[in-house]
Amino acid sequence: MIIKTRKEIPSSEITPEAVYRDRRKFLKSSLAVGAGGTGLLTSALNAQTGDALFARAPADINLASKPDWLVEKAAARTEAPASGPFNTDEELTPFDDVSTYNNFYEFGTGKDDPARNARDFSIEPWTVKVEGECAKPGSYSLEDILKPHTFEERVFRLRCVEAWSMVIPWVGFSLGDLLKRFEPTGDANYVQFDTLVDSEQMPAQRSRFATIDWPYQEGLRMDEAMHPLATIATGLYNDILPAQNGAPLRLVVPWKYGFKSIKSIVAIRFTKTMPNNTWRDLQASEYGFYANVNPQVSHPRWSQASERRLPTSLFMPRRIDTMMFNGYADEVASLYDGMDLRRFY
Amino acid sequence: MSFLAKPAIFLLCLAPGAYLAYAVYLAFTGGENLLGPDPAQFLSLETGEWAIRLLILSLAITPLRYLFNWPVLFRFRRMIGLFAYFYVCMHLLVFLMFLLQWQWGDIGTEIAERPFITIGFAAFIILTPLAATSLNIAQRKLGRNWKRLHRLTYAASILGALHVIWIVRSSYFDAVLYGGVVALLLGYRLLRKYSKAVQQFSLLK
């Protein structure tokens, strides 16, 4: 019998969400007062990341090593706008929950398996292969991929198809800005992504009982991929991504169910026809290609009308109504004009 | 020492439930969180796993008794079966109370429209009269029918295994494990019924 107990992090080490937000405000105002050039801004932010309020043991990030340049870029991110779709005033899900409650089947089936099994995950070196209908295919290093982009904080709701949700302050930039650099051709109607296959580092890929035919794959229609809300995330809270959250780069498509937001990307492929995506390949009656959050279309296993906002509690549960397109309908509904969303789920 | 066996097994069967009850008590009183960020889901999984494990264990008593020539095992069968029913009830209670929060409209929809919930609920219905007729007096009153009635465990365990198989996501492990063991235990009974060789076979004399 295995009774799982949660490793408790002393409350003194956790940055309360209110403090996290206030720090950002404080930083912004103090910078506004004393601001000179961007150099000052960067160094001030770097100094703040060393602050006890922000600090976490590197072990919490669960990586074999953290590239300095990436850590610096994450620290130098621009703050999320005060309003609009790139931010929300909903309560953030604490880092502890975001980093210990994961579906990342390469690292195991349980929600806490990834945090345990991804502990020494290595993201150095990391290569992303770019293929298919584009003018600049090739193998790109992580630096090639990420260096030209300015990182931003983007606070999004994440809605899992299993009817739970979180609010996460990501660090990243628009996927479209990355894709444009590879100059997709007129035939690039879709883009597909692969997760790393590395059974030495990803123990569940060695399992004989896996239902998934690795690599995990996901795809978007090109207009979805070019939408500014479609995000390449490279970090969350004040740091780079923990391995269990999809280091070193992952997709975040906030208006779609979480399984579309593929983690630890090693391939980007521009295609003419609709590409495979893992869950649809496994069970097309349950998972579609679009997978837009839609409270009116229930999944055979879960009603999608409401969701449990994590962390929730037994006696004061946070069960909230699910919003069409996860609350991003104003921004993305027009992408699906004229489509029957019951058919194209 | 054998008089200690029964209380020991009782405590072993009770332990997971006692731990979960303690965790729920802490959640109620605002103490340490042992249940994680999605406590209802966690409780539902844990109670469900213990229900199917104990149901399978109760089903394993007869084959083990014959294969190991170990009649004393029969002394524990009723207790283990009742514990299985206890965890099934807890599983259902967690589902109704914490996941659905007694939203009666949703409960009907969930049971009717989600096949894995329908068969899980059917297993609960089937096991209820078995638990209700577990006392010696019921056994005496029902006579030969008691045994017939309690063969419904076979149906309940098949439904329980299907309930697990139906929710397979990224791994077949649980489905293969629980489905496989139920198939073996029921298969042994079938063989034993029709084959003298199987009836006489024992690993220990």
XYZ file of C-alpha atoms in Angstrom:
550
model
C 0.000 0.000 0.000
C 1.295 3.415 -0.897
C -0.114 6.356 0.931
C 1.167 9.461 -0.654
C 2.090 12.251 1.671
C 2.929 15.623 0.308
C 6.313 17.048 1.034
C 5.485 20.130 2.963
C 7.311 23.305 2.118
C 7.557 25.548 5.152
C 5.111 28.394 4.722
C 8.014 30.781 5.229
C 9.428 29.688 1.887
C 6.315 30.230 -0.135
C 5.678 33.603 -1.640
C 2.056 34.429 -0.956
C 0.281 35.438 -4.136
C -0.582 38.841 -2.711
C 3.077 39.489 -1.950
C 4.089 38.264 -5.396
C 1.697 40.740 -6.960
C 2.632 43.577 -4.626
C 6.296 43.010 -5.335
C 5.618 43.448 -8.992
C 3.688 46.627 -8.360
C 6.361 47.892 -6.013
C 9.024 47.122 -8.581
C 7.099 48.875 -11.263
C 6.560 52.011 -9.233
C 10.113 52.157 -7.907
C 11.420 51.641 -11.407
C 9.121 54.305 -12.754
C 10.579 56.719 -10.204
C 14.208 55.863 -10.711
C 14.120 54.481 -14.197
C 16.818 55.324 -16.624
C 17.679 52.936 -19.428
C 16.732 49.311 -19.848
C 20.092 48.263 -18.395
C 19.056 49.670 -15.062
C 15.734 47.926 -15.362
C 17.363 44.575 -15.979
C 19.823 44.881 -13.141
C 17.131 46.034 -10.740
C 14.992 43.051 -11.658
C 17.928 40.711 -11.316
C 18.627 42.072 -7.875
C 15.009 41.441 -6.961
C 15.123 37.832 -8.071
C 17.766 37.212 -5.433
C 15.419 38.577 -2.822
C 14.268 36.160 -0.149
C 10.688 36.792 -1.132
C 11.333 35.436 -4.594
C 14.000 32.915 -3.834
C 13.401 29.224 -4.041
C 15.988 26.499 -3.875
C 17.131 25.630 -7.416
C 16.116 22.071 -6.605
C 12.512 23.167 -6.725
C 12.919 23.805 -10.418
C 13.902 20.160 -10.807
C 16.466 20.582 -13.557
C 19.951 19.130 -13.840
C 21.174 22.616 -14.685
C 19.710 26.020 -15.431
C 21.171 28.000 -18.350
C 22.173 31.401 -16.964
C 21.086 33.327 -20.041
C 17.614 31.778 -19.814
C 17.261 32.522 -16.116
C 18.267 36.130 -16.814
C 15.757 36.436 -19.628
C 12.996 35.078 -17.397
C 13.945 37.514 -14.662
C 13.966 40.421 -17.127
C 10.462 39.718 -18.392
C 8.108 42.636 -18.863
C 5.166 42.734 -16.541
C 1.728 41.585 -17.636
C -0.554 44.459 -18.661
C -2.938 45.527 -15.913
C -5.996 44.519 -17.890
C -7.005 42.663 -21.010
C -6.693 39.003 -21.947
C -3.009 38.745 -20.962
C -3.861 39.163 -17.309
C -6.659 38.336 -14.915
C -7.496 39.463 -11.416
C -8.407 35.919 -10.415
C -6.359 34.447 -7.602
C -3.156 32.772 -8.796
C -2.656 29.056 -8.185
C 0.386 28.806 -5.872
C 3.717 27.727 -7.362
C 3.682 24.665 -5.124
C 0.482 23.375 -6.738
C 1.400 24.424 -10.282
C 4.638 22.460 -9.962
C 3.358 19.335 -8.181
C 0.018 18.689 -9.869
C 0.828 17.849 -13.471
C -0.299 15.694 -16.338
C 2.975 14.937 -18.079
C 2.641 11.290 -19.019
C 6.261 10.912 -20.092
C 7.070 11.107 -16.383
C 4.269 8.901 -15.039
C 0.519 8.605 -14.711
C -0.042 10.149 -11.280
C -0.420 13.873 -10.791
C 2.638 14.000 -8.529
C 4.765 11.630 -10.617
C 6.230 14.330 -12.902
C 7.501 16.423 -9.980
C 9.219 13.333 -8.580
C 10.482 11.722 -11.781
C 11.652 14.841 -13.612
C 14.061 15.845 -10.881
C 17.330 15.747 -12.858
C 15.901 16.492 -16.250
C 18.530 18.007 -18.543
C 17.702 20.820 -20.957
C 21.308 21.367 -22.021
C 21.835 20.828 -24.875
C 18.368 21.293 -26.402
C 17.637 21.307 -30.105
C 14.412 22.108 -31.911
C 13.978 20.670 -35.384
C 11.956 22.852 -37.754
C 10.513 20.981 -40.738
C 7.957 21.064 -43.513
C 6.354 23.909 -45.403
C 8.704 26.762 -44.568
C 11.655 28.606 -46.072
C 13.988 28.136 -43.125
C 13.875 24.552 -41.905
C 16.732 23.213 -39.838
C 17.993 22.328 -36.418
C 17.973 25.224 -34.007
C 19.579 25.399 -30.605
C 17.521 26.614 -27.646
C 19.404 29.913 -27.779
C 18.655 30.310 -31.504
C 14.983 29.728 -30.764
C 14.535 31.940 -27.712
C 17.206 34.661 -27.728
C 15.600 37.077 -30.236
C 12.360 37.265 -28.228
C 11.473 39.554 -25.354
C 9.842 37.580 -22.565
C 6.585 38.796 -21.078
C 4.546 37.788 -18.086
C 1.177 36.404 -19.196
C -1.376 35.360 -16.614
C -3.770 32.816 -18.115
C -6.438 30.433 -16.946
C -5.485 26.811 -17.709
C -8.478 24.518 -18.105
C -7.802 20.784 -18.125
C -10.205 18.463 -19.945
C -10.472 16.611 -16.601
C -12.561 19.536 -15.284
C -9.988 21.243 -13.090
C -8.329 24.572 -13.729
C -5.547 26.830 -12.525
C -4.460 30.444 -12.954
C -0.778 30.611 -13.868
C 1.615 33.523 -14.379
C 3.613 32.284 -17.347
C 6.744 33.822 -18.813
C 6.879 33.740 -22.590
C 5.990 35.331 -25.895
C 3.600 34.870 -28.818
C 4.056 31.654 -30.763
C 3.378 33.559 -33.990
C 6.501 35.693 -33.512
C 8.580 32.524 -33.418
C 6.836 30.833 -36.338
C 7.221 33.891 -38.600
C 11.003 33.609 -38.326
C 10.888 30.268 -40.183
C 8.943 31.891 -43.044
C 6.100 29.387 -43.460
C 5.027 28.994 -47.093
C 1.527 29.367 -48.552
C 1.077 25.619 -48.109
C 1.579 25.782 -44.356
C -2.031 25.344 -43.214
C -1.192 23.695 -39.901
C 1.693 23.419 -37.502
C 2.538 20.330 -35.494
C 4.739 19.981 -32.407
C 6.559 16.991 -30.883
C 7.592 16.437 -27.277
C 11.020 15.002 -26.547
C 11.454 11.228 -26.724
C 14.171 10.218 -24.287
C 13.329 7.082 -22.354
C 16.408 7.472 -20.150
C 15.119 10.741 -18.797
C 11.407 10.033 -19.178
C 10.720 6.789 -17.325
C 7.121 6.294 -18.471
C 8.353 6.102 -22.059
C 9.941 2.788 -21.058
C 6.623 1.409 -19.808
C 5.161 -1.534 -21.704
C 1.710 -0.380 -20.651
C 1.802 3.084 -22.218
C -1.174 3.848 -24.432
C 0.633 6.737 -26.091
C 2.748 6.125 -29.167
C 5.627 8.483 -28.372
C 6.368 11.215 -29.211
C 3.418 13.120 -27.805
C 2.215 15.352 -30.611
C -0.090 18.318 -30.889
C -1.118 20.662 -33.638
C -2.837 23.942 -34.413
C -4.399 25.443 -37.481
C -2.096 28.179 -38.762
C -4.495 31.020 -37.909
C -4.808 29.663 -34.373
C -1.042 29.438 -34.079
C -0.606 33.024 -35.266
C -3.120 34.358 -32.735
C -1.280 36.551 -30.205
C -2.753 34.611 -27.260
C -1.079 31.399 -28.462
C 2.032 31.450 -26.341
C 5.436 29.837 -26.149
C 6.061 29.617 -22.394
C 9.609 29.446 -21.096
C 8.918 30.079 -17.438
C 6.335 30.505 -14.726
C 6.169 32.696 -11.669
C 9.575 34.358 -11.408
C 11.748 31.654 -12.950
C 12.280 29.335 -15.894
C 9.967 26.350 -16.323
C 10.365 23.429 -13.939
C 10.955 20.199 -15.846
C 7.549 18.884 -14.819
C 5.863 21.910 -16.397
C 7.481 21.358 -19.784
C 10.993 22.831 -19.680
C 12.589 24.412 -21.552
C 9.770 25.522 -23.836
C 6.121 24.585 -24.184
C 2.930 25.754 -25.758
C 0.210 27.542 -23.802
C -3.054 27.871 -25.720
C -5.320 29.333 -23.061
C -8.640 28.934 -24.899
C -8.120 25.208 -25.447
C -8.069 22.246 -23.066
C -4.693 21.759 -21.430
C -3.651 18.732 -23.478
C -3.215 21.010 -26.506
C -0.483 22.896 -24.631
C 2.313 20.486 -25.496
C 5.395 20.425 -23.267
C 9.166 20.151 -23.813
C 9.013 20.812 -27.547
C 11.741 19.402 -29.824
C 10.082 19.639 -33.240
C 7.969 22.165 -35.119
C 6.511 20.953 -38.403
C 4.531 23.039 -40.906
C 2.028 20.865 -42.750
C -0.468 21.201 -45.541
C -3.019 18.790 -44.055
C -4.325 18.429 -40.525
C -1.575 16.737 -38.496
C -1.954 14.005 -35.875
C -2.503 14.922 -32.282
C -1.909 12.294 -29.637
C -5.229 12.130 -27.785
C -7.334 12.236 -30.931
C -5.232 9.417 -32.351
C -5.872 7.380 -29.210
C -9.577 8.069 -28.800
C -11.140 10.189 -31.528
C -14.619 9.888 -30.017
C -13.398 11.626 -26.870
C -10.743 14.090 -28.018
C -10.842 16.249 -31.111
C -8.283 18.314 -32.975
C -9.668 21.680 -31.906
C -10.325 20.916 -28.219
C -11.635 24.410 -27.565
C -12.929 24.850 -24.035
C -16.688 24.560 -24.441
C -19.079 24.114 -21.505
C -21.880 23.058 -23.851
C -20.125 20.049 -25.315
C -19.491 17.462 -22.644
C -16.711 14.900 -22.826
C -17.902 11.280 -22.519
C -16.127 11.031 -19.153
C -16.538 14.501 -17.721
C -19.211 17.157 -17.854
C -17.501 20.317 -19.052
C -20.118 22.710 -17.680
C -18.129 23.508 -14.552
C -14.611 23.148 -13.215
C -12.750 22.836 -9.943
C -10.434 25.806 -9.556
C -7.258 24.586 -7.858
C -6.332 24.617 -5.121
C -9.786 23.743 -3.937
C -10.849 22.361 -0.594
C -13.275 19.697 0.490
C -15.529 21.820 2.600
C -15.329 25.128 0.749
C -14.977 23.850 -2.796
C -14.265 26.257 -5.595
C -16.514 24.900 -8.279
C -17.043 27.526 -10.961
C -18.890 27.651 -14.250
C -16.681 26.999 -17.251
C -16.622 29.828 -19.771
C -16.841 29.492 -23.553
C -13.294 29.430 -24.949
C -12.163 29.514 -21.305
C -13.145 33.189 -21.099
C -11.217 34.230 -24.221
C -14.232 34.245 -26.548
C -13.913 37.966 -27.397
C -10.422 37.336 -28.708
C -10.715 33.960 -30.434
C -14.369 33.182 -31.262
C -13.980 34.731 -34.725
C -11.426 32.033 -35.622
C -14.295 29.558 -35.627
C -17.011 31.563 -37.380
C -19.399 29.278 -39.195
C -17.985 26.085 -37.660
C -20.236 23.634 -35.848
C -18.380 23.380 -32.537
C -20.291 20.225 -31.598
C -18.847 18.488 -34.619
C -15.414 20.067 -34.456
C -14.822 19.524 -30.745
C -1.307 -16.649 17.948
C -3.954 -17.411 15.372
C -6.589 -15.618 17.464
C -4.712 -12.416 16.590
C -5.027 -12.972 12.848
C -8.556 -11.671 12.555
C -8.022 -8.407 14.452
C -4.749 -7.892 12.561
C -6.446 -8.247 9.173
C -9.277 -6.028 10.405
C -6.794 -3.270 11.247
C -4.929 -3.685 7.947
C -8.147 -3.326 5.981
C -9.187 -0.361 8.074
C -5.853 1.490 7.874
C -6.238 3.217 4.472
C -9.737 4.347 5.358
C -8.610 5.561 8.772
C -5.806 7.547 7.180
C -8.175 9.139 4.667
C -10.697 9.879 7.415
C -7.928 11.557 9.396
C -6.952 13.616 6.329
C -10.590 14.655 5.877
C -10.766 15.567 9.563
C -7.673 17.769 9.134
C -9.258 19.377 6.078
C -12.411 20.055 8.112
C -10.513 21.592 11.013
C -8.143 23.585 8.816
C -5.053 21.536 9.663
C -2.287 20.260 7.412
C -3.369 19.472 3.859
C -2.704 15.786 3.183
C -5.044 15.627 0.203
C -3.330 17.909 -2.343
C -4.797 20.729 -4.423
C -7.681 18.628 -5.769
C -8.814 16.772 -2.630
C -12.126 15.419 -3.918
C -10.418 13.826 -6.907
C -7.699 12.379 -4.680
C -10.215 10.865 -2.239
C -12.242 9.460 -5.086
C -9.203 7.722 -6.577
C -7.971 6.345 -3.250
C -11.318 4.981 -2.049
C -11.955 3.496 -5.493
C -8.596 1.744 -5.590
C -9.095 0.228 -2.138
C -12.593 -0.886 -3.075
C -11.414 -2.847 -6.109
C -8.363 -4.235 -4.303
C -10.426 -5.615 -1.432
C -13.133 -6.890 -3.750
C -10.459 -8.817 -5.637
C -8.931 -10.037 -2.378
C -12.299 -11.405 -1.248
C -12.573 -13.150 -4.592
C -9.092 -14.605 -4.175
C -9.866 -16.387 -0.908
C -11.458 -19.474 -2.459
C -8.724 -20.121 -5.076
C -6.007 -19.524 -2.489
C -7.723 -21.810 -0.035
C -7.681 -24.658 -2.556
C -4.322 -23.981 -4.197
C -2.523 -23.753 -0.870
C -4.734 -26.202 0.990
C -5.363 -23.470 3.509
C -8.954 -23.704 4.801
C -8.397 -21.214 7.593
C -8.579 -18.434 4.999
C -12.362 -18.829 4.887
C -12.500 -17.211 8.335
C -11.540 -13.859 6.792
C -13.633 -13.853 3.660
C -16.739 -12.172 5.055
C -14.722 -9.444 6.751
C -12.752 -8.642 3.607
C -15.913 -8.630 1.507
C -17.592 -6.244 3.931
C -14.563 -3.963 3.851
C -14.736 -3.970 0.047
C -18.359 -2.849 0.341
C -17.325 -0.214 2.896
C -14.805 1.301 0.451
C -17.335 1.101 -2.397
C -19.731 3.120 -0.209
C -17.011 5.638 0.669
C -16.135 5.932 -3.024
C -19.769 6.647 -3.895
C -20.126 9.048 -0.984
C -17.005 11.007 -2.038
C -18.370 11.202 -5.574
C -21.820 12.430 -4.503
C -20.729 14.701 -1.686
C -17.410 16.177 -2.738
C -17.297 15.900 -6.538
C -20.977 16.543 -7.282
C -21.804 18.398 -4.055
C -25.263 16.815 -3.882
C -26.398 18.500 -7.090
C -29.210 16.009 -7.647
C -29.769 17.013 -11.274
C -26.119 16.348 -12.081
C -26.123 13.041 -10.220
C -28.844 11.604 -12.469
C -27.089 12.866 -15.592
C -23.717 11.531 -14.527
C -25.036 8.051 -13.696
C -27.123 7.879 -16.864
C -24.703 9.380 -19.380
C -21.233 8.291 -18.327
C -20.947 4.557 -18.949
C -18.093 4.073 -16.491
C -20.189 5.679 -13.762
C -23.234 3.622 -14.769
C -21.363 0.339 -14.345
C -19.707 1.493 -11.141
C -23.108 2.352 -9.737
C -24.467 -1.011 -10.902
C -21.675 -2.762 -8.987
C -22.680 -0.843 -5.858
C -26.331 -1.885 -6.305
C -25.337 -5.527 -6.769
C -23.128 -5.583 -3.689
C -25.720 -4.011 -1.397
C -27.912 -7.126 -0.829
C -24.754 -9.179 -0.339
C -23.589 -6.925 2.453
C -27.100 -6.940 3.915
C -27.162 -10.763 4.058
C -23.728 -11.216 5.542
C -24.864 -12.171 9.035
C -25.020 -15.848 10.059
C -28.734 -15.614 10.631
C -29.325 -14.494 7.029
C -27.098 -17.275 5.829
C -29.159 -19.825 7.772
C -32.487 -18.400 6.628
C -31.504 -18.269 2.976
C -30.017 -21.749 2.990
C -28.821 -22.786 -0.455
C -30.026 -19.515 -1.926
C -27.439 -17.634 0.119
C -24.651 -19.152 -1.913
C -26.460 -18.428 -5.171
C -27.056 -14.848 -4.134
C -23.440 -14.325 -3.161
C -22.194 -15.520 -6.528
C -23.228 -12.032 -7.614
C -19.771 -10.992 -6.368
C -18.510 -12.366 -9.672
C -20.707 -9.924 -11.579
C -19.721 -7.055 -9.302
C -16.022 -7.734 -9.751
C -16.393 -7.877 -13.534
C -18.202 -4.536 -13.424
C -15.525 -3.165 -11.091
C -12.769 -4.212 -13.492
C -14.683 -2.676 -16.429
C -15.051 0.525 -14.393
C -11.240 0.639 -14.128
C -10.640 -0.345 -17.755
C -13.040 2.327 -18.968
C -11.046 5.142 -17.412
C -7.709 4.136 -18.912
C -5.828 7.191 -20.110
C -2.098 7.084 -20.611
C -1.370 3.623 -19.222
C -2.937 0.182 -19.461
C -1.268 -0.915 -16.241
C -4.263 -0.750 -13.880
C -6.574 -2.180 -16.505
C -4.247 -5.129 -17.141
C -3.593 -5.667 -13.447
C -7.156 -5.536 -12.118
C -8.783 -6.950 -15.250
C -6.197 -9.720 -15.433
C -6.524 -10.754 -11.804
C -10.331 -10.817 -11.965
C -10.116 -12.929 -15.137
C -7.703 -15.366 -13.458
C -9.785 -15.714 -10.311
C -13.020 -16.290 -12.212
C -11.269 -18.514 -14.749
C -9.976 -20.738 -11.957
C -13.533 -21.216 -10.672
C -14.768 -22.190 -14.111
C -11.975 -24.703 -14.588
C -12.487 -26.101 -11.130
C -16.153 -26.648 -11.828
C -15.520 -28.765 -14.915
C -12.121 -30.366 -14.327
C -11.346 -33.009 -11.736
C -7.649 -32.408 -12.207
C -8.060 -28.810 -11.213
C -10.192 -29.821 -8.228
C -7.463 -32.079 -6.968
C -4.585 -29.789 -7.781
C -2.906 -28.097 -4.859
C 0.483 -26.487 -4.478
C 0.702 -27.586 -0.840
C -0.438 -30.958 0.425
